[in-house]
Coordinates of C-alpha atoms and ligand atoms in Angstrom, one line a residue:
X1 CA -28.9 41.4 87.2
X2 CA -29.7 38.0 86.7
X3 CA -30.5 36.8 83.4
X4 CA -34.0 37.2 82.3
X5 CA -36.2 33.9 80.9
X6 CA -38.6 34.9 78.4
X7 CA -41.2 33.0 77.7
X8 CA -43.3 33.0 74.3
X9 CA -46.7 35.2 75.5
X10 CA -49.7 32.8 74.6
X11 CA -52.0 35.6 72.7
X12 CA -55.1 33.4 72.5
X13 CA -57.0 30.4 72.9
X14 CA -59.0 29.0 70.4
X15 CA -61.8 26.1 70.7
X16 CA -62.0 24.5 67.4
X17 CA -63.9 20.9 66.9
X18 CA -63.6 20.2 71.0
X19 CA -60.0 20.9 70.4
X20 CA -58.0 23.6 72.5
X21 CA -55.6 25.6 70.2
X22 CA -53.0 27.9 71.0
X23 CA -51.4 30.9 69.5
X24 CA -48.3 32.1 70.5
X25 CA -46.3 35.4 69.6
X26 CA -43.3 37.0 69.4
X27 CA -41.7 33.9 67.0
X28 CA -41.5 34.2 63.3
X29 CA -44.9 33.3 62.6
X30 CA -48.3 32.6 64.5
X31 CA -49.3 29.0 64.7
X32 CA -52.4 27.3 65.2
X33 CA -51.7 23.6 66.4
X34 CA -53.6 20.9 69.4
X35 CA -51.5 20.3 72.0
X36 CA -50.9 16.9 71.3
X37 CA -49.8 17.9 67.2
X38 CA -47.3 20.4 69.6
X39 CA -46.1 17.4 71.3
X40 CA -45.8 15.5 68.3
X41 CA -43.8 18.2 66.8
X42 CA -41.5 18.6 69.6
X43 CA -40.9 14.6 69.4
X44 CA -39.0 15.4 66.3
X45 CA -37.6 18.4 66.9
X46 CA -40.0 20.5 64.5
X47 CA -40.3 24.2 65.3
X48 CA -43.8 24.1 64.4
X49 CA -43.4 27.8 63.6
X50 CA -42.3 26.2 60.3
X51 CA -44.5 24.4 59.0
X52 CA -47.8 25.5 56.7
X53 CA -50.9 24.4 58.4
X54 CA -53.6 22.7 56.4
X55 CA -56.7 22.9 58.8
X56 CA -59.0 24.9 59.8
X57 CA -58.1 28.6 60.3
X58 CA -54.5 27.4 58.9
X59 CA -54.2 25.0 62.2
X60 CA -51.6 22.7 61.8
X61 CA -52.0 18.9 61.8
X62 CA -50.0 15.9 62.9
X63 CA -50.6 14.7 59.1
X64 CA -49.0 18.9 58.7
X65 CA -46.2 17.4 60.6
X66 CA -45.5 14.5 59.1
X67 CA -45.2 16.1 55.8
X68 CA -42.9 18.8 57.0
X69 CA -40.4 15.8 58.0
X70 CA -40.8 13.9 54.9
X71 CA -40.0 17.2 52.9
X72 CA -37.0 18.3 55.1
X73 CA -35.2 14.9 54.1
X74 CA -36.1 14.9 50.8
X75 CA -34.3 18.2 50.7
X76 CA -31.2 16.7 52.3
X77 CA -31.2 14.1 50.1
X78 CA -32.0 15.5 47.1
X79 CA -28.6 16.4 45.5
X80 CA -30.3 18.6 42.7
X81 CA -31.4 20.8 45.6
X82 CA -28.4 21.3 47.2
X83 CA -29.3 25.1 48.6
X84 CA -32.4 23.8 49.8
X85 CA -30.4 20.7 51.8
X86 CA -28.0 23.8 53.4
X87 CA -30.5 25.9 54.4
X88 CA -32.3 23.2 56.5
X89 CA -29.0 22.0 57.8
X90 CA -28.8 25.6 59.1
X91 CA -31.8 25.3 60.6
X92 CA -32.7 28.7 59.1
X93 CA -36.6 29.3 57.8
X94 CA -37.9 27.6 54.7
X95 CA -37.4 29.8 51.2
X96 CA -40.7 31.7 51.0
X97 CA -43.0 29.9 48.7
X98 CA -45.0 32.3 46.9
X99 CA -47.6 32.0 43.9
X100 CA -46.0 35.3 42.0
X101 CA -48.8 34.6 39.5
X102 CA -51.2 36.4 41.7
X103 CA -49.3 39.5 41.7
X104 CA -48.8 40.0 38.2
X105 CA -47.5 38.2 34.9
X106 CA -44.5 36.1 35.6
X107 CA -42.1 33.9 32.9
X108 CA -40.3 30.5 34.0
X109 CA -37.3 29.6 32.9
X110 CA -34.7 26.7 33.6
X111 CA -31.6 27.6 35.1
X112 CA -28.4 26.1 33.0
X113 CA -26.0 23.7 34.8
X114 CA -23.5 26.0 35.3
X115 CA -25.9 28.5 37.2
X116 CA -27.0 26.0 39.3
X117 CA -23.5 24.5 40.2
X118 CA -22.2 28.0 40.8
X119 CA -25.1 29.2 42.6
X120 CA -24.6 26.4 45.1
X121 CA -21.2 27.1 45.3
X122 CA -21.5 31.0 45.6
X123 CA -23.9 29.9 48.8
X124 CA -21.4 27.8 50.3
X125 CA -18.9 30.3 50.3
X126 CA -21.1 33.4 51.5
X127 CA -22.4 31.0 54.7
X128 CA -18.8 29.3 55.5
X129 CA -16.1 32.3 54.8
X130 CA -16.1 35.5 57.2
X131 CA -14.6 37.6 54.1
X132 CA -14.2 41.4 54.3
X133 CA -13.7 43.6 51.5
X134 CA -11.3 46.3 51.3
X135 CA -11.3 48.9 48.5
X136 CA -8.4 50.8 47.3
X137 CA -8.0 53.0 43.8
X138 CA -5.1 52.4 41.9
X139 CA -3.7 55.5 39.7
X140 CA -3.0 53.4 36.2
X141 CA -2.7 56.6 33.9
X142 CA 0.8 55.9 33.0
X143 CA 0.3 51.8 32.9
X144 CA -2.6 52.7 30.3
X145 CA -0.6 54.7 28.2
X146 CA 2.5 52.2 28.4
X147 CA -0.7 49.7 27.3
X148 CA -1.9 51.6 24.3
X149 CA 1.7 52.4 23.3
X150 CA 2.6 48.6 23.3
X151 CA -0.7 47.7 21.3
X152 CA 0.2 50.6 18.7
X153 CA 3.0 49.3 18.4
X154 CA 2.1 45.7 17.6
X155 CA -1.2 46.9 15.8
X156 CA 0.2 44.1 12.9
X157 CA 0.2 41.4 15.8
X158 CA -3.7 40.3 15.9
X159 CA -2.9 40.3 20.0
X160 CA -4.4 42.7 22.0
X161 CA -2.5 43.3 25.3
X162 CA -5.3 43.7 27.7
X163 CA -5.4 45.0 31.5
X164 CA -6.1 41.9 32.9
X165 CA -2.9 40.5 31.6
X166 CA -1.2 43.3 33.6
X167 CA -3.4 42.8 36.6
X168 CA -2.6 39.2 36.5
X169 CA 1.3 40.0 36.4
X170 CA 1.2 42.9 39.2
X171 CA -1.3 40.3 41.5
X172 CA 1.7 37.6 40.9
X173 CA 4.2 40.4 42.2
X174 CA 1.8 40.8 45.1
X175 CA 0.9 37.2 46.1
X176 CA 4.8 37.0 46.1
X177 CA 5.2 39.5 48.2
X178 CA 2.1 38.2 50.6
X179 CA 2.1 34.5 50.4
X180 CA -0.8 34.1 52.5
X181 CA -3.0 35.3 50.1
X182 CA -2.0 32.4 47.8
X183 CA -2.7 29.5 50.4
X184 CA -6.1 27.4 51.1
X185 CA -7.0 26.5 54.6
X186 CA -7.2 22.7 55.2
X187 CA -8.6 22.1 58.4
X188 CA -5.8 23.5 61.3
X189 CA -3.3 24.4 58.5
X190 CA -2.4 26.6 55.8
X191 CA -1.5 25.8 52.5
X192 CA 0.9 27.9 51.0
X193 CA 1.3 27.2 47.5
X194 CA 4.6 27.7 46.0
X195 CA 2.6 28.0 42.4
X196 CA 0.9 31.0 40.7
X197 CA -2.5 29.6 39.2
X198 CA -4.7 32.8 38.6
X199 CA -8.3 32.1 37.8
X200 CA -10.4 34.8 36.1
X201 CA -14.1 35.2 35.8
X202 CA -15.7 35.5 32.1
X203 CA -19.4 36.1 31.7
X204 CA -20.9 33.9 29.2
X205 CA -24.6 33.4 28.5
X206 CA -25.0 30.1 30.5
X207 CA -23.4 32.2 33.4
X208 CA -20.2 32.6 35.4
X209 CA -17.1 30.6 34.8
X210 CA -13.3 30.7 36.2
X211 CA -10.4 29.7 33.3
X212 CA -7.6 29.5 34.9
X213 CA -4.0 31.3 33.8
X214 CA -1.4 28.1 35.2
X215 CA 1.9 29.5 36.3
X216 CA 1.5 33.1 35.3
X217 CA 4.7 34.1 37.4
X218 CA 6.7 32.2 34.4
X219 CA 4.8 33.9 31.5
X220 CA 5.0 37.4 30.0
X221 CA 2.2 40.1 29.4
X222 CA 1.9 38.7 25.6
X223 CA 1.4 35.3 26.5
X224 CA -1.2 35.7 29.6
X225 CA -2.9 38.2 27.3
X226 CA -2.7 35.5 24.4
X227 CA -3.9 32.7 26.9
X228 CA -6.6 34.3 28.8
X229 CA -8.3 35.5 24.9
X230 CA -8.5 31.8 24.1
X231 CA -9.5 30.6 27.2
X232 CA -12.5 33.5 27.3
X233 CA -13.7 32.2 23.9
X234 CA -13.3 28.7 25.0
X235 CA -15.4 29.8 28.2
X236 CA -18.1 31.3 26.1
X237 CA -18.6 28.5 23.5
X238 CA -18.8 26.3 26.4
X239 CA -15.6 24.3 25.7
X240 CA -13.7 24.4 28.5
X241 CA -12.0 21.1 30.1
X242 CA -12.3 20.8 33.5
X243 CA -8.9 21.1 33.8
X244 CA -8.6 24.2 32.4
X245 CA -10.9 25.4 35.2
X246 CA -8.8 23.5 38.5
X247 CA -6.1 24.8 40.5
X248 CA -6.5 28.3 41.0
X249 CA -4.8 29.7 43.8
X250 CA -6.3 33.4 43.4
X251 CA -9.2 35.1 41.5
X252 CA -9.8 37.9 39.9
X253 CA -13.2 39.3 38.5
X254 CA -12.4 42.3 36.0
X255 CA -15.7 44.3 35.4
X256 CA -14.5 47.0 34.0
X257 CA -15.1 46.8 30.6
X258 CA -18.7 46.2 31.6
X259 CA -18.6 49.5 34.7
X260 CA -18.9 50.0 38.1
X261 CA -17.5 51.6 41.0
X262 CA -16.7 48.7 43.5
X263 CA -18.3 45.8 44.0
X264 CA -17.7 42.7 47.0
X265 CA -16.9 39.4 45.2
X266 CA -17.6 36.3 47.2
X267 CA -14.4 34.2 47.9
X268 CA -13.9 31.1 45.3
X269 CA -13.3 28.4 48.0
X270 CA -11.1 26.8 48.7
X271 CA -9.0 30.5 47.9
X272 CA -8.6 33.0 50.3
X273 CA -8.9 36.2 48.3
X274 CA -10.3 37.2 45.4
X275 CA -10.2 41.1 43.7
X276 CA -12.6 42.5 41.5
X277 CA -11.9 45.5 39.0
X278 CA -14.2 47.9 37.9
X279 CA -14.2 50.6 35.4
X280 CA -11.6 53.1 35.7
X281 CA -12.2 56.8 35.0
X282 CA -10.5 60.2 35.1
X283 CA -10.4 61.8 38.7
X284 CA -8.9 65.0 39.8
X285 CA -6.3 64.1 42.2
X286 CA -4.6 66.6 43.8
X287 CA -0.3 66.5 43.3
X288 CA 0.7 68.9 46.2
X289 CA -0.1 72.3 44.7
X290 CA -3.2 71.5 41.9
X291 CA -5.4 69.2 40.9
X292 CA -4.6 67.0 37.7
X293 CA -6.6 64.8 36.1
X294 CA -5.6 61.2 36.1
X295 CA -7.1 57.7 34.9
X296 CA -7.9 56.2 38.7
X297 CA -9.1 52.1 38.4
X298 CA -11.3 51.1 41.4
X299 CA -9.9 48.0 43.0
X300 CA -11.9 45.6 45.5
X301 CA -10.8 42.6 47.2
X302 CA -12.4 40.5 49.6
X303 CA -10.2 38.4 52.4
X304 CA -10.7 35.2 54.5
X305 CA -10.8 37.4 57.7
X306 CA -10.2 33.7 59.6
X307 CA -6.3 34.0 57.2
X308 CA -5.9 37.4 56.4
X309 CA -6.1 40.0 59.1
X310 CA -7.5 44.0 58.3
X311 CA -3.7 44.8 58.3
X312 CA -2.2 42.4 56.3
X313 CA -4.7 43.1 53.1
X314 CA -4.4 47.0 53.4
X315 CA -0.5 46.3 53.0
X316 CA -1.4 44.1 49.9
X317 CA -3.7 46.4 48.4
X318 CA -1.7 49.1 49.0
X319 CA 1.4 47.3 47.4
X320 CA -1.0 46.1 44.2
X321 CA -1.8 50.0 43.9
X322 CA 1.6 50.7 43.8
X323 CA 2.3 48.0 41.6
X324 CA 0.0 49.0 39.0
X325 CA 0.9 52.6 40.0
X326 CA 4.3 52.1 38.3
X327 CA 4.4 48.7 36.6
X328 CA 8.1 49.1 36.4
X329 CA 7.8 47.2 40.1
X330 CA 6.8 44.5 38.8
X331 CA 9.9 43.3 37.9
X332 CA 11.5 43.7 41.5
Ligands
CAO401 N1 -11.5 50.4 33.1 C1 -12.1 51.0 32.0 N2 -12.0 50.2 31.2 C2 -11.6 48.7 30.8 C3 -11.4 48.1 32.0 C4 -11.6 49.0 33.7 N3 -10.6 48.6 34.2 N4 -11.2 46.9 31.9 C5 -11.4 46.7 30.8 N5 -11.8 48.0 30.0 C6 -11.9 47.9 28.8 C7 -10.7 47.5 28.0 O1 -10.1 48.7 27.7 C8 -11.5 47.4 26.6 O2 -11.8 48.5 25.7 P1 -11.5 48.6 24.3 O3 -12.1 47.6 23.3 O4 -12.2 50.2 24.1 O5 -9.8 48.5 24.7 C9 -12.8 46.7 26.9 O6 -13.1 47.2 28.2 C10 -12.9 45.2 26.7 O7 -11.6 44.8 27.7 P2 -11.0 44.0 27.3 O8 -11.5 43.1 26.1 O9 -10.0 44.0 28.0 O10 -11.6 42.6 28.3 P3 -10.9 42.2 29.5 O11 -10.0 41.7 29.7 O12 -10.8 43.5 30.2 O13 -12.1 41.3 30.0 C11 -13.2 39.1 30.4 C12 -12.1 39.9 30.1 C13 -13.2 38.0 29.9 C14 -12.4 39.1 31.7 C15 -14.2 39.8 30.5 O14 -14.8 39.8 29.2 C16 -15.3 39.1 31.3 O15 -16.3 38.2 31.3 N6 -15.8 40.0 32.6 C17 -16.6 40.0 33.4 C18 -16.4 39.3 34.6 C19 -17.5 38.8 35.4 O16 -18.4 38.6 35.6 N7 -17.0 38.8 36.6 C20 -17.9 38.6 37.7 C21 -17.8 37.6 38.8 S1 -18.9 37.4 39.8 O17 -20.2 37.2 39.3

C-alpha cells in the first residue's frame, strides 16, 4: 500500500478588510492569517500556529510574526532562560502563557539560584538521557540490626552511623563488580573511572545540592558517616565549596528518612546511573515454609540505556540487594 499524503484540512475561509483569511484544523491550534502573512511566516520557517494573533478575531499579522521571531531569538540568547532556549532548539510548542490570577488568588515567588541551575540541568538530563528505571527490594533486617548495635556501642562517640554510609559502601562494591556504572559517555567513547566518588543528594531550603564523598572505596563506614554528616550541614548552610560538589561518578538519592515507596530518579549527567532509596518497612517474606516479618528497603535505579542494558542493570540491582542483605559480602 502506498504512503498516504495527509494535507491539513481547510476548515473555513473568512473575509476581513478585503483579505481572505484561511483557518486550518488538524494542527496544534487554529490560526487565522492572510496569505501574505503565511508567506512571510514560511520565509522565516515560522510555524504560524505557534504565533499569538493580535488582529481581529485573533488574526496573525506580519507584526505578530516579527515579534515571535524576535522573542525566539532572545530566548536562545538569554542565558537566564536556559529552559526556554532549550525548548526552542527542540522546536516544541512554547510554554503555555497563562494569567493564573484570572482563576483565583496566586503568589509569585522568586526561584533560588540553586533551583534555577538544577532545573536547567534536570531538564537537559531528562531530555538527553534515554534512562530506564529498575526497582528492587533489599532485605536490610540484618544490616539494620548490625547498624543499631554499632550505634548503641558507640553512643558516646556523637557519631551516628547512618544507613546512607552503608549504602555508599555497598554501591562502591557493586560499581567495582559492574564498572560500566562508574563511567561517562564522551562522544563515541566510554570513560571508565578507576576512582569511586559518590555524590549524595541533600535537600536544602534553597533546593537540591549534591556533595561528593571522594574515594569512598578507601574510606570506612565511620569516616563516610562523619563526612556525609559534615557535608550535609555545609550544604544546608549554603557553605559547600564548588570542588565539594564536583567529580561524582555515581549518585545516591536517599529519601528513606522522608518516606516514599519507589521513585524514578533523573540521571545526573555526565554520570550514567543514579540510585534512589525510599523508606524501608516491615513486610511479610515467605521463607519456604512460613511468612516472616523482614525489613524491606525499596531501591530504584535509573540508568542510561545508551551505556547500560536492562540485563546488566538487573544484575547490578540484584547484586546490590545481596550486598545489603548480607553486608559481609561487601568485604569480598
Ligand atoms: N528507610 C527507613 N528509614 C530511613 C531510611 C530508609 N531507607 N533512611 C534513613 N532513615 C531514617 C533513619 O533511620 C533516621 O531515623 P532515626 O533518626 O530514627 O535513626 C532518619 O531517617 C534520618 O536519617 P539520617 O539522619 O540517617 O539521614 P540520612 O543519612 O538518611 O539522609 C540526607 C541524609 C542528607 C541524604 C537526607 O537528609 C536528605 O537530604 N535526603 C533527601 C535527598 C533528596 O532530596 N533527594 C531527592 C533528590 S532528586 O529531587
